[in-house]
Short mmCIF file of N, CA and C in Angstrom, two decimals:
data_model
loop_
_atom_site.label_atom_id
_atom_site.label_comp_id
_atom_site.label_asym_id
_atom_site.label_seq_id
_atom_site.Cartn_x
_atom_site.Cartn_y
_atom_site.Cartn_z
N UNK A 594 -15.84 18.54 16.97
CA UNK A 594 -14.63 17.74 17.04
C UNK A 594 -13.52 18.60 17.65
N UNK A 595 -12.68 17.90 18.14
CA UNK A 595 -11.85 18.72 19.44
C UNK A 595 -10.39 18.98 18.21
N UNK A 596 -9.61 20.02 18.65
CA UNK A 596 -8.69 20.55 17.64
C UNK A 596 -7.73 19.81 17.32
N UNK A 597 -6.78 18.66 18.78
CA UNK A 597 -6.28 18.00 18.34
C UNK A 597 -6.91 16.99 17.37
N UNK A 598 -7.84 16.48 17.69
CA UNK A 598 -8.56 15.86 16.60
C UNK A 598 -8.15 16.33 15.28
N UNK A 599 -9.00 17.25 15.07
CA UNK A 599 -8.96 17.90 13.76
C UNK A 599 -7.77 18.02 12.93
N UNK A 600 -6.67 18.37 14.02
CA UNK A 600 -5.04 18.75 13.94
C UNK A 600 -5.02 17.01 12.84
N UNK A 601 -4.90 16.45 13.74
CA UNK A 601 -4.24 14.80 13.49
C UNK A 601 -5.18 14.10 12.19
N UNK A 602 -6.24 14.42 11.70
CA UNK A 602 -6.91 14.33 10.51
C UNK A 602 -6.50 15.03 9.46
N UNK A 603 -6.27 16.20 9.72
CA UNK A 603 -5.58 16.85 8.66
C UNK A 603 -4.24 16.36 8.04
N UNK A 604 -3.81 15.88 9.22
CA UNK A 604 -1.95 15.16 9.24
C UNK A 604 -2.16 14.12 8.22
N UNK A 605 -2.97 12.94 8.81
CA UNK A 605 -3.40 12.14 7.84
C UNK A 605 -3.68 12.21 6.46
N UNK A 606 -4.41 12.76 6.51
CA UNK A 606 -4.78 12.96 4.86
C UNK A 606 -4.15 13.61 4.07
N UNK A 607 -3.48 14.65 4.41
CA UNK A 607 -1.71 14.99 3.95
C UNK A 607 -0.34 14.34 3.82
N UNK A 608 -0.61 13.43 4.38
CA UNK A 608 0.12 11.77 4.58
C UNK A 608 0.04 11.02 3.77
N UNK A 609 -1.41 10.96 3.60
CA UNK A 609 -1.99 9.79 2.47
C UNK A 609 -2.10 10.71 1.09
N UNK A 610 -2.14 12.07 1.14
CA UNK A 610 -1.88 12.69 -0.55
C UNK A 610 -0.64 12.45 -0.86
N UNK A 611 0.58 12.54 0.08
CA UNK A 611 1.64 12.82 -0.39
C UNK A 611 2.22 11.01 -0.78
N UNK A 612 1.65 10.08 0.06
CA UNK A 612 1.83 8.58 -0.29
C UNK A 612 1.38 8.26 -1.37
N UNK A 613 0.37 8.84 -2.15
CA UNK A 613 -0.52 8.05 -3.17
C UNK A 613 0.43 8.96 -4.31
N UNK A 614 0.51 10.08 -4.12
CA UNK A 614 1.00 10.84 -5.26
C UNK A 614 2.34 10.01 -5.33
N UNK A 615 3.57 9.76 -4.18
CA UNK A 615 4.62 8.79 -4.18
C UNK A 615 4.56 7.39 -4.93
N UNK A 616 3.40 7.03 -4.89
CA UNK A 616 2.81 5.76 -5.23
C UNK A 616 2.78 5.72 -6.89
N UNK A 617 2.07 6.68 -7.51
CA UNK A 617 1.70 7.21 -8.65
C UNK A 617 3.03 7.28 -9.88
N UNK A 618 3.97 7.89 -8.59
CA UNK A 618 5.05 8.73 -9.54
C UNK A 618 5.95 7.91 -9.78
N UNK A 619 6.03 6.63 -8.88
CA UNK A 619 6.79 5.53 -9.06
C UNK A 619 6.59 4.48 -10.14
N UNK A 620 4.96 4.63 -9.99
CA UNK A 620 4.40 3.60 -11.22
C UNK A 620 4.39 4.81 -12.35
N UNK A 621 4.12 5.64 -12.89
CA UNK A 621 4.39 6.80 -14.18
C UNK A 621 5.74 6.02 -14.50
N UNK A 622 6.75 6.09 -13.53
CA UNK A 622 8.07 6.46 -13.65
C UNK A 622 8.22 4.77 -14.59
N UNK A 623 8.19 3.79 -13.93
CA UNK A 623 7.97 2.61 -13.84
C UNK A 623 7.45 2.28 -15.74
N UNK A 624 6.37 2.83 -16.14
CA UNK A 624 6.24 2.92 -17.10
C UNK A 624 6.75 3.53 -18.19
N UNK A 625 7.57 4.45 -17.97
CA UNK A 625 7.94 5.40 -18.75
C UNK A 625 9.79 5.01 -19.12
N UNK A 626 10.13 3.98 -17.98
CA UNK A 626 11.79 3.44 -18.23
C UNK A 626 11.60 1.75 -18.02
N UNK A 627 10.50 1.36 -18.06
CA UNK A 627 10.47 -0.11 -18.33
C UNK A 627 9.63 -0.87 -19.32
N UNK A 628 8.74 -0.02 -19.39
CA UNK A 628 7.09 -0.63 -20.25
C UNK A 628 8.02 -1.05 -21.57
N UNK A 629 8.13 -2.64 -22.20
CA UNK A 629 8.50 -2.75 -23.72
C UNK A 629 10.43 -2.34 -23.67
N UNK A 630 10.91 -2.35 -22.57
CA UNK A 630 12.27 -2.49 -22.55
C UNK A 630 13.36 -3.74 -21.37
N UNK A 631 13.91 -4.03 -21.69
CA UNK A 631 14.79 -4.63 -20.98
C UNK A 631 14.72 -4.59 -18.82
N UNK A 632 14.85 -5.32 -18.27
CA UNK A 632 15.01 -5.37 -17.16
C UNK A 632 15.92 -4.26 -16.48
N UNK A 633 15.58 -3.92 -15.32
CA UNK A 633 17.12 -3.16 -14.83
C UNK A 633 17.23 -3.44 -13.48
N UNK A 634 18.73 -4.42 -13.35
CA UNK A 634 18.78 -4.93 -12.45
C UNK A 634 19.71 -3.88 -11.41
N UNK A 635 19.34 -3.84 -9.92
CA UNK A 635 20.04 -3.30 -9.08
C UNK A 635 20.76 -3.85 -8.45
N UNK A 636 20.45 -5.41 -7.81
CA UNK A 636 21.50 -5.80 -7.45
C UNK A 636 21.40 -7.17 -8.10
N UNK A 637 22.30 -7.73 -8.64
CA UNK A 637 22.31 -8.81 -9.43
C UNK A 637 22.13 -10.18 -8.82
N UNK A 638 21.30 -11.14 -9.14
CA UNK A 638 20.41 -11.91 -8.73
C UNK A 638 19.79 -11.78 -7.87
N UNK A 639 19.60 -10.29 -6.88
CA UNK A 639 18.83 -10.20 -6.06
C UNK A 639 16.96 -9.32 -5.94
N UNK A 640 18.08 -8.10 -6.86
CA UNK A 640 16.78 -7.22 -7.12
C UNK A 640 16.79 -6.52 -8.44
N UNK A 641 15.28 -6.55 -8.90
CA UNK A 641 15.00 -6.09 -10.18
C UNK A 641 14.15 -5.89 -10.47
N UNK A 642 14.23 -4.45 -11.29
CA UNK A 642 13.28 -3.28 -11.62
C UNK A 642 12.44 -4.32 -13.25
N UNK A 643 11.34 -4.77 -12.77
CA UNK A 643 11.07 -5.18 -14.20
C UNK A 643 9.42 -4.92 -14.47
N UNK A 644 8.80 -4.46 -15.46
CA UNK A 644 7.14 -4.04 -15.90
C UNK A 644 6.84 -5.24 -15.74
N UNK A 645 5.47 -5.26 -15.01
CA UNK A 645 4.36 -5.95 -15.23
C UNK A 645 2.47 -5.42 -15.18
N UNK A 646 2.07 -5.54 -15.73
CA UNK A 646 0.39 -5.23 -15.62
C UNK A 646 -0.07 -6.10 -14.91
N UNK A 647 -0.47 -6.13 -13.77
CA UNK A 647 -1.31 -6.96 -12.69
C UNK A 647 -2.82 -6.49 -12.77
N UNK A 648 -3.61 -7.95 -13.70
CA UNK A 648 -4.64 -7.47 -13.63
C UNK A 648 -5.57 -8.67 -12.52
N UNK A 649 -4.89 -8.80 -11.50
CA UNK A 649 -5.07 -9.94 -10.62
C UNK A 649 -4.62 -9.26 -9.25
N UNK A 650 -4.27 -10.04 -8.21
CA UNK A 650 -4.21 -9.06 -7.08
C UNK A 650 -3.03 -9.85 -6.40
N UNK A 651 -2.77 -10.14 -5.20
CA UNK A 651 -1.26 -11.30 -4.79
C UNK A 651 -0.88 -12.04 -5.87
N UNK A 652 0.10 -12.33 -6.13
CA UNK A 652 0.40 -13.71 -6.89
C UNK A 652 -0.78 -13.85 -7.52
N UNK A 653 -0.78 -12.99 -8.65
CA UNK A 653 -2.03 -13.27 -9.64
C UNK A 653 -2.88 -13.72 -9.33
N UNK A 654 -3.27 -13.78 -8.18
CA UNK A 654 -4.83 -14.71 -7.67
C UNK A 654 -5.90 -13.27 -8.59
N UNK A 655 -7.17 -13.90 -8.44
CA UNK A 655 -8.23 -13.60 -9.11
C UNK A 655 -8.02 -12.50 -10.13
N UNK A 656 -7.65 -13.02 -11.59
CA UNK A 656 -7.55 -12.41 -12.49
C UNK A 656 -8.34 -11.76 -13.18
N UNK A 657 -8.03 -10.26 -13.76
CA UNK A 657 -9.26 -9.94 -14.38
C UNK A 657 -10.77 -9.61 -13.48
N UNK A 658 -10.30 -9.67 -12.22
CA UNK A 658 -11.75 -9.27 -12.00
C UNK A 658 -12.03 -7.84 -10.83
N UNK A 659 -12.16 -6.76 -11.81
CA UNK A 659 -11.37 -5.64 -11.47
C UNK A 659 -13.34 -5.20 -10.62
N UNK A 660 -14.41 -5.47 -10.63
CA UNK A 660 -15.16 -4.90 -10.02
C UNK A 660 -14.93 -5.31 -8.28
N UNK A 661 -14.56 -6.78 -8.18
CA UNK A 661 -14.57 -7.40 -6.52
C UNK A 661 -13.55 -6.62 -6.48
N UNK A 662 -12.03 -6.31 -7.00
CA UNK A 662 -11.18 -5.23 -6.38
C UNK A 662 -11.67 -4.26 -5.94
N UNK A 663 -12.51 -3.15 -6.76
CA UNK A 663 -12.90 -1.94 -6.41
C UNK A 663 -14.29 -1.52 -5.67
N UNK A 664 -15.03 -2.84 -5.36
CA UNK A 664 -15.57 -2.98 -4.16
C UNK A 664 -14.86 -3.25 -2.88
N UNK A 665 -14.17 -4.34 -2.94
CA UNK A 665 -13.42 -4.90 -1.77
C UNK A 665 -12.47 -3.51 -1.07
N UNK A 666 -11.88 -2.46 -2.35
CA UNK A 666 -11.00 -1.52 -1.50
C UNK A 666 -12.09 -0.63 -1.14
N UNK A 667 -13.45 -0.32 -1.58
CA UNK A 667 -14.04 0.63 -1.06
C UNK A 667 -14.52 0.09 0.17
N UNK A 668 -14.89 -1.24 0.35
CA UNK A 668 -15.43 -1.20 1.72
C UNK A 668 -14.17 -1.30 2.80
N UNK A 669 -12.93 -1.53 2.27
CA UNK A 669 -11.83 -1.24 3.31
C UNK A 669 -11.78 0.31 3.63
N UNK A 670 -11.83 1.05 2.13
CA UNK A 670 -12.09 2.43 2.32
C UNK A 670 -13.21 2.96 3.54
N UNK A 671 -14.42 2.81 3.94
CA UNK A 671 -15.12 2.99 4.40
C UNK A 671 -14.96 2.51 5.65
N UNK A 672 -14.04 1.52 5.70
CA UNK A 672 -14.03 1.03 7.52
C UNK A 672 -12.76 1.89 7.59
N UNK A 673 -11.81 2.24 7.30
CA UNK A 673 -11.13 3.03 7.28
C UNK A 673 -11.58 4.49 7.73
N UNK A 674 -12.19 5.10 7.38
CA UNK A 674 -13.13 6.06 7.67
C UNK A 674 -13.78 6.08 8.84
N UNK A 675 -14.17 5.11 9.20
CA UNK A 675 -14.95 4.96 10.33
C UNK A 675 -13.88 4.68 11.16
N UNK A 676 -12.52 4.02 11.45
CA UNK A 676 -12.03 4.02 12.51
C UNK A 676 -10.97 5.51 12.39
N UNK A 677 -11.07 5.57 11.44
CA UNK A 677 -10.30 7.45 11.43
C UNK A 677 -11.05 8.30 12.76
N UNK A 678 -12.33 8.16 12.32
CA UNK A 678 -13.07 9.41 12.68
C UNK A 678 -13.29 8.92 14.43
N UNK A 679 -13.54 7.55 14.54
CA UNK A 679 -12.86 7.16 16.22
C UNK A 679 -12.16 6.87 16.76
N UNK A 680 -11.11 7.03 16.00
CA UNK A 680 -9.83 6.82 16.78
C UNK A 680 -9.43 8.02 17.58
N UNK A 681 -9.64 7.73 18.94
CA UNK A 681 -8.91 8.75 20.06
C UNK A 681 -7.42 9.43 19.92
N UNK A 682 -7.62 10.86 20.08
CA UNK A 682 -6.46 11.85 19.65
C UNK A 682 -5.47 11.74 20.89
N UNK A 683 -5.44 10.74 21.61
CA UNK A 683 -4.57 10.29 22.27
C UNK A 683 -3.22 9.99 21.69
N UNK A 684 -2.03 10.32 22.22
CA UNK A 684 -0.75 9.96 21.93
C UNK A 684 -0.27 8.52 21.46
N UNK A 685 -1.22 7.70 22.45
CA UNK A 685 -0.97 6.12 22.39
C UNK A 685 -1.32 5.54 21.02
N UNK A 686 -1.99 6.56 20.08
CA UNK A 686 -2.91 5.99 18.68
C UNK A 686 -1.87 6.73 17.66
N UNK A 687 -1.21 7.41 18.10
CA UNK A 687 -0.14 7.89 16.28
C UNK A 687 0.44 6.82 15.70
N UNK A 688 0.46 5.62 16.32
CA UNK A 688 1.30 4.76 15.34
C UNK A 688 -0.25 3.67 14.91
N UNK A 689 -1.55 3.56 14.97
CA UNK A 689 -2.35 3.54 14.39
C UNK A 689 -2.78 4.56 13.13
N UNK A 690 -2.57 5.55 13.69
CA UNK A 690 -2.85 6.66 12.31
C UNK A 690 -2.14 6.39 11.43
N UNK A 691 -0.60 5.99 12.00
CA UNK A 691 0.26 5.41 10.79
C UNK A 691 -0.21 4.42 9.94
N UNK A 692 -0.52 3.59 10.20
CA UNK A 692 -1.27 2.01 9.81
C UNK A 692 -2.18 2.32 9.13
N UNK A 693 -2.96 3.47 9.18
CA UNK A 693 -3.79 3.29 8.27
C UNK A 693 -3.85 4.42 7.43
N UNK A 694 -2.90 5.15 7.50
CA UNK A 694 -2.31 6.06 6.42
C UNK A 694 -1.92 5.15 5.63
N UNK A 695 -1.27 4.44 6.12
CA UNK A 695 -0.64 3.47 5.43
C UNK A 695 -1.13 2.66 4.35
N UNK A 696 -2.33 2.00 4.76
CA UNK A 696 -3.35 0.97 4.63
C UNK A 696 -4.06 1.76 3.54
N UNK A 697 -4.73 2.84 3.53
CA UNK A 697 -5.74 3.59 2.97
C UNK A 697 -4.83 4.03 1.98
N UNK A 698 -3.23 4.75 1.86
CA UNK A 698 -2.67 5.49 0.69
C UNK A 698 -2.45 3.80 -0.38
N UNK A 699 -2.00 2.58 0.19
CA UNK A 699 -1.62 1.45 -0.47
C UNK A 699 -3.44 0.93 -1.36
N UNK A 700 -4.09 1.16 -0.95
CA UNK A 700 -5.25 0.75 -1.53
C UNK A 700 -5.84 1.73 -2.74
N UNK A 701 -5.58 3.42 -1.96
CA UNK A 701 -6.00 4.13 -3.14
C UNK A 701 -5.01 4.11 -4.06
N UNK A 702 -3.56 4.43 -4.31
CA UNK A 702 -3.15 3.64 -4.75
C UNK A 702 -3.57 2.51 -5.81
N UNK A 703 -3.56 1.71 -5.73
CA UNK A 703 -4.26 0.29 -6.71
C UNK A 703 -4.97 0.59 -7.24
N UNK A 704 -6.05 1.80 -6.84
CA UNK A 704 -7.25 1.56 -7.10
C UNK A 704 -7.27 2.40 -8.25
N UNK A 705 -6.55 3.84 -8.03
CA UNK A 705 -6.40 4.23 -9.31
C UNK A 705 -5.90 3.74 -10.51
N UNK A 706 -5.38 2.82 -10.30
CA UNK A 706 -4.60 2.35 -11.20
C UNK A 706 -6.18 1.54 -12.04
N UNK A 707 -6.42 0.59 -11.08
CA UNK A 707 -7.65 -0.40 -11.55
C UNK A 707 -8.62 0.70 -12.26
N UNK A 708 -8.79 1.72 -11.33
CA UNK A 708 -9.82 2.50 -12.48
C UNK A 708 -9.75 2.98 -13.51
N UNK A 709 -8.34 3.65 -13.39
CA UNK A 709 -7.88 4.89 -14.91
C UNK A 709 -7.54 3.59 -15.81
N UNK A 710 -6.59 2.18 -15.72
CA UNK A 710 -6.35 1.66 -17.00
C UNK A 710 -6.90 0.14 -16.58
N UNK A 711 -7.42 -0.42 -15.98
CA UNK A 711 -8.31 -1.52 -15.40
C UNK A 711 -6.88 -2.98 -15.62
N UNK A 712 -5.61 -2.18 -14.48
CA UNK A 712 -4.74 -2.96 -14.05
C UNK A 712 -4.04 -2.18 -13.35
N UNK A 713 -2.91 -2.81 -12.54
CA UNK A 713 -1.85 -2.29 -11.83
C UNK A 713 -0.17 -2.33 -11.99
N UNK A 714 0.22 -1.16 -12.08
CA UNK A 714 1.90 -1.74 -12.80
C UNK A 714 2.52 -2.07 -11.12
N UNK A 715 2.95 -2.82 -11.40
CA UNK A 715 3.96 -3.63 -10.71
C UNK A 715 5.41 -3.99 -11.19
N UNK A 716 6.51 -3.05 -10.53
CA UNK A 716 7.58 -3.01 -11.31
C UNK A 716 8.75 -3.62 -10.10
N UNK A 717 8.68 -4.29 -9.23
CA UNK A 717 9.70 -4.64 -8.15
C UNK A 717 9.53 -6.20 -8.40
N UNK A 718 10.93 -6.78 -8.14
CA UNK A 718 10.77 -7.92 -8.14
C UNK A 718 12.15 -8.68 -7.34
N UNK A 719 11.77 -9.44 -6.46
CA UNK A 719 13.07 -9.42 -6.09
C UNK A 719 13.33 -11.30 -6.26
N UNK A 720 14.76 -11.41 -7.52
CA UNK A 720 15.23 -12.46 -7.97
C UNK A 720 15.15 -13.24 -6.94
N UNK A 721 15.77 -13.34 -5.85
CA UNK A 721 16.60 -14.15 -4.60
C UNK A 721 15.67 -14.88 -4.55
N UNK A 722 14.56 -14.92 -4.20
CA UNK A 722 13.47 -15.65 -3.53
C UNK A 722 12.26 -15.78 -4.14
N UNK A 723 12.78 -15.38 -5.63
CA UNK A 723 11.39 -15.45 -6.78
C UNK A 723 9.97 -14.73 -5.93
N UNK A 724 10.03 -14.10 -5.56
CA UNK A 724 8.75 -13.47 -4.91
C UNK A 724 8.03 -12.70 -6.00
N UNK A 725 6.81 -12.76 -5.93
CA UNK A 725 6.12 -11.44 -7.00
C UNK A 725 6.30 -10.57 -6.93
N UNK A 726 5.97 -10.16 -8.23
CA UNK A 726 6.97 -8.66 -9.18
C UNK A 726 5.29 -7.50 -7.70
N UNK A 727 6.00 -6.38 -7.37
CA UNK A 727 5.11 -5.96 -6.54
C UNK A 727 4.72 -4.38 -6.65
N UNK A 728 4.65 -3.33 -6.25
CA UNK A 728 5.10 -2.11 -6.52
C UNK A 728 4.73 -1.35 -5.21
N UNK A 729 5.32 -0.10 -4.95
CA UNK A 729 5.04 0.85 -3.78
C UNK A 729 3.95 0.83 -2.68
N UNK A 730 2.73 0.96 -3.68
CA UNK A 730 1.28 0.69 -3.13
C UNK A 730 1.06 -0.44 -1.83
N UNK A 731 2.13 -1.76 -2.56
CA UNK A 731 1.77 -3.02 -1.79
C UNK A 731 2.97 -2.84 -0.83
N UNK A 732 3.99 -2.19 -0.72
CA UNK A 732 4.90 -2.42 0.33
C UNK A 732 4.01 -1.31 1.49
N UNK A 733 3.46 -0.25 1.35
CA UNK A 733 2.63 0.21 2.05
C UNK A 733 1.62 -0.67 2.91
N UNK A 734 1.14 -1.53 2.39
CA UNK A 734 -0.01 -2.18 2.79
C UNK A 734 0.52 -3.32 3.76
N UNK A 735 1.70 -3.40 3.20
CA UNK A 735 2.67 -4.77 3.82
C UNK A 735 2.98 -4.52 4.89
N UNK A 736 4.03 -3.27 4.95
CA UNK A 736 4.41 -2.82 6.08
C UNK A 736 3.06 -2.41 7.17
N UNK A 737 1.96 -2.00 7.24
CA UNK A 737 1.24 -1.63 7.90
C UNK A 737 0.72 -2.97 8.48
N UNK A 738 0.11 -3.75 7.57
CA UNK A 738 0.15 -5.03 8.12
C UNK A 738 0.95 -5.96 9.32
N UNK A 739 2.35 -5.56 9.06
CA UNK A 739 3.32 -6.34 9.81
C UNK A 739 3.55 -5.16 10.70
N UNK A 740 3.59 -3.70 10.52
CA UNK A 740 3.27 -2.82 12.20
C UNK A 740 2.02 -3.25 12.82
N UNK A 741 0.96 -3.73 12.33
CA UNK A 741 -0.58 -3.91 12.94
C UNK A 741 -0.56 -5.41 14.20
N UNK A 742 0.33 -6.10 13.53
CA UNK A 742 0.50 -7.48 14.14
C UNK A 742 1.19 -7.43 15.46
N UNK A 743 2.42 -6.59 15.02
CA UNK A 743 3.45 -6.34 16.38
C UNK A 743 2.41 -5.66 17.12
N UNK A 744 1.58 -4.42 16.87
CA UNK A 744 1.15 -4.06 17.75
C UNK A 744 0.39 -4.68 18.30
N UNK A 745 -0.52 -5.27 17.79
CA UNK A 745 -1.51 -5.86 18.52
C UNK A 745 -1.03 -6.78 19.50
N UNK A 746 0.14 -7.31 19.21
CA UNK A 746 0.65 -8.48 19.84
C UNK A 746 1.58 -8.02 21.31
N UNK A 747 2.29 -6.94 21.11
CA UNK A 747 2.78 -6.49 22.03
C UNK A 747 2.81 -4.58 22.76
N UNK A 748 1.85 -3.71 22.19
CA UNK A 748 2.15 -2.52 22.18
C UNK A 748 0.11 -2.32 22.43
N UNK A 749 -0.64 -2.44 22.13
CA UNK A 749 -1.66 -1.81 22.40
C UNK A 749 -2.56 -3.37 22.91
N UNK A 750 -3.38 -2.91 23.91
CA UNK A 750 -4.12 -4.08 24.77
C UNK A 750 -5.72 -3.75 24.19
N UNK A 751 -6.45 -5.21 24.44
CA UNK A 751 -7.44 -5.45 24.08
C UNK A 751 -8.71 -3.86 24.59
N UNK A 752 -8.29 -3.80 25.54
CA UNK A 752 -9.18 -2.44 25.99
C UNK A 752 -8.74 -1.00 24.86
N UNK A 753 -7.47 -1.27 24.75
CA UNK A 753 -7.25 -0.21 23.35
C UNK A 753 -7.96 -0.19 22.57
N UNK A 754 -8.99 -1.27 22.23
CA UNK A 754 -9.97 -1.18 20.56
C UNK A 754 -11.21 -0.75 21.18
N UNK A 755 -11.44 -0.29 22.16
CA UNK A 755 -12.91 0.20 23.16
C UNK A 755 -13.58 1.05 22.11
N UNK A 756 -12.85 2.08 21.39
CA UNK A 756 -13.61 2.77 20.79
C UNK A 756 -14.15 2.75 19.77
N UNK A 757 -13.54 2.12 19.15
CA UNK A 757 -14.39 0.98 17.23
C UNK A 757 -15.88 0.90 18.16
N UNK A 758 -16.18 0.22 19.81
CA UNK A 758 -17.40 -0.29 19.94
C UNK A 758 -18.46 0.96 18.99
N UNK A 759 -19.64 0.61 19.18
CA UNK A 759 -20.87 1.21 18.24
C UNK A 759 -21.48 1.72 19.32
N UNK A 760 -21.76 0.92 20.60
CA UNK A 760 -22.28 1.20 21.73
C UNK A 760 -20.95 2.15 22.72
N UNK A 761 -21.93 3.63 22.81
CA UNK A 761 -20.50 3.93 24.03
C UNK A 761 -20.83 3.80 25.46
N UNK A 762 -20.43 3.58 26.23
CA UNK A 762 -20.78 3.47 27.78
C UNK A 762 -20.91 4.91 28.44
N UNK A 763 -22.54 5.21 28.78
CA UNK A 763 -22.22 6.32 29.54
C UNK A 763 -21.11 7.09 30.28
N UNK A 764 -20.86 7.95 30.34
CA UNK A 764 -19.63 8.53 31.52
C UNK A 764 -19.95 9.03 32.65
N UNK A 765 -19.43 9.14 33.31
CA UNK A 765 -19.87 9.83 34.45
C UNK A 765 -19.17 10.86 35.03
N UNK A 766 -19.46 12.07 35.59
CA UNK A 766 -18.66 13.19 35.81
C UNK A 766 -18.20 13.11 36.92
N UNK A 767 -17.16 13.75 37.12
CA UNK A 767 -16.09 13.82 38.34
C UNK A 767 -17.74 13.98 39.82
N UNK A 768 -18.83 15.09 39.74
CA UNK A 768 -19.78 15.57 40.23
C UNK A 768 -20.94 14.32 40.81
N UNK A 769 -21.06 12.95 39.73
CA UNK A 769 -21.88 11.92 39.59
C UNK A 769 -22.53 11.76 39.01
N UNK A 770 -22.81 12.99 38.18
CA UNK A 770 -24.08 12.71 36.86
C UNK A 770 -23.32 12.13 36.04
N UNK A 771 -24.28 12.03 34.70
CA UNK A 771 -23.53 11.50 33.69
C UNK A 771 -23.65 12.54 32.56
N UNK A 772 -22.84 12.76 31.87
CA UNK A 772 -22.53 13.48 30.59
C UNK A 772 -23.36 13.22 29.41
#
C-alpha cells in the first residue's frame, strides 16, 4: 500500500477514535447531569438537554431489538471497510474519508452503547419542531448523510465510484503492455 495511502488511513482512524471517544463523553456526561433529574433547557422552547434510553432506533421504530441493530451496524461496518481500503488517495476523495469517518464513528458509537447496556442515551431534543430526543452519534451520521447527497448530486461524478467496482480493468503502460 502506497504511503499516502497509509498516511490517510491512519488520519481516519484517529478521526474516528477521537469521534467515538467525543461521542461517549457526551453520553457519560449526559448521564451523569440528566439520568432521574429535571430537563435543562438552553434555549427556551427551542432546545433541550433531556435523558432518554433508546432502545429502538429513529423515532423509536423497532424497539427492543438490539441483535438486527448490531448486525445491521456490522455489516455497514464491513462495507465501510471495504470502501476505506479502495478508496483512491487522491485529493478529490478527502471529503469522502470525511463521510465515512463520519458514518463509521456515528455507528460505533451506538453500538457501544447497544452492547455495554443494550440501549442508547439520547439526550438532545429540540422543542421547536418536536423532533426526537437524539444524541452526538446520530448528528454524525446525519451530517454525513446530507454531505453524501450534495456530493453525489453535485461534486463527485458517476465515474468517481469506478473503484468500489470488484472487477478492475486492466491498465496499460505508457510502453503498451499492461501492468
Amino acid at each position: 500500500m502506497k504511503k499516502r495511502k497509509m498516511i490517510l488511513l491512519a488520519i481516519d482512524f484517529l478521526a474516528m477514535v477521537f469521534l467515538i471517544w467525543f461521542d461517549q463523553f457526551t453520553k457519560n456526561t449526559a448521564v451523569l447531569y440528566l439520568k432521574g433529574k429535571p430537563d435543562i433547557p438552553l434555549l427556551k422552547d427551542v432546545l433541550v438537554l433531556q435523558y432518554l434510553e433508546n432502545r429502538g432506533a429513529a423515532f423509536g421504530m423497532l424497539q427492543n431489538q438490539k441483535l438486527f441493530f448490531l448486525f445491521t451496524e456490522t455489516v455497514i461496518l464491513l462495507v465501510i471497510g471495504f470502501v476505506m481500503l479502495r478508496l483512491p488517495a487522491d485529493k478529490k476523495y478527502n471529503l469522502m474519508h470525511g463521510m465515512i469517518v463520519l458514518v463509521a464513528s456515528g455507528a460505533v458509537g451506538n453500538m457501544i452503547d447497544r452492547v455495554v447496556q443494550d440501549y442508547v442515551v439520547d439526550f438532545i431534543y429540540f422543542v421547536l419542531i418536536d423532533f426526537p430526543i437524539f444524541n452526538v452519534a446520530d448528528i454524525y451520521v446525519t451530517c454525513a448523510s446530507a454531505m453524501f447527497v450534495f456530493a453525489v448530486l453535485f461534486y463527485y461524478k458517476e465515474e468517481d465510484f469506478a473503484f468500489l467496482s470488484v472487477k478492475r480493468k486492466e491498465q496499460k503502460t505508457p510502453g503498451g503492455g499492461k501492468e
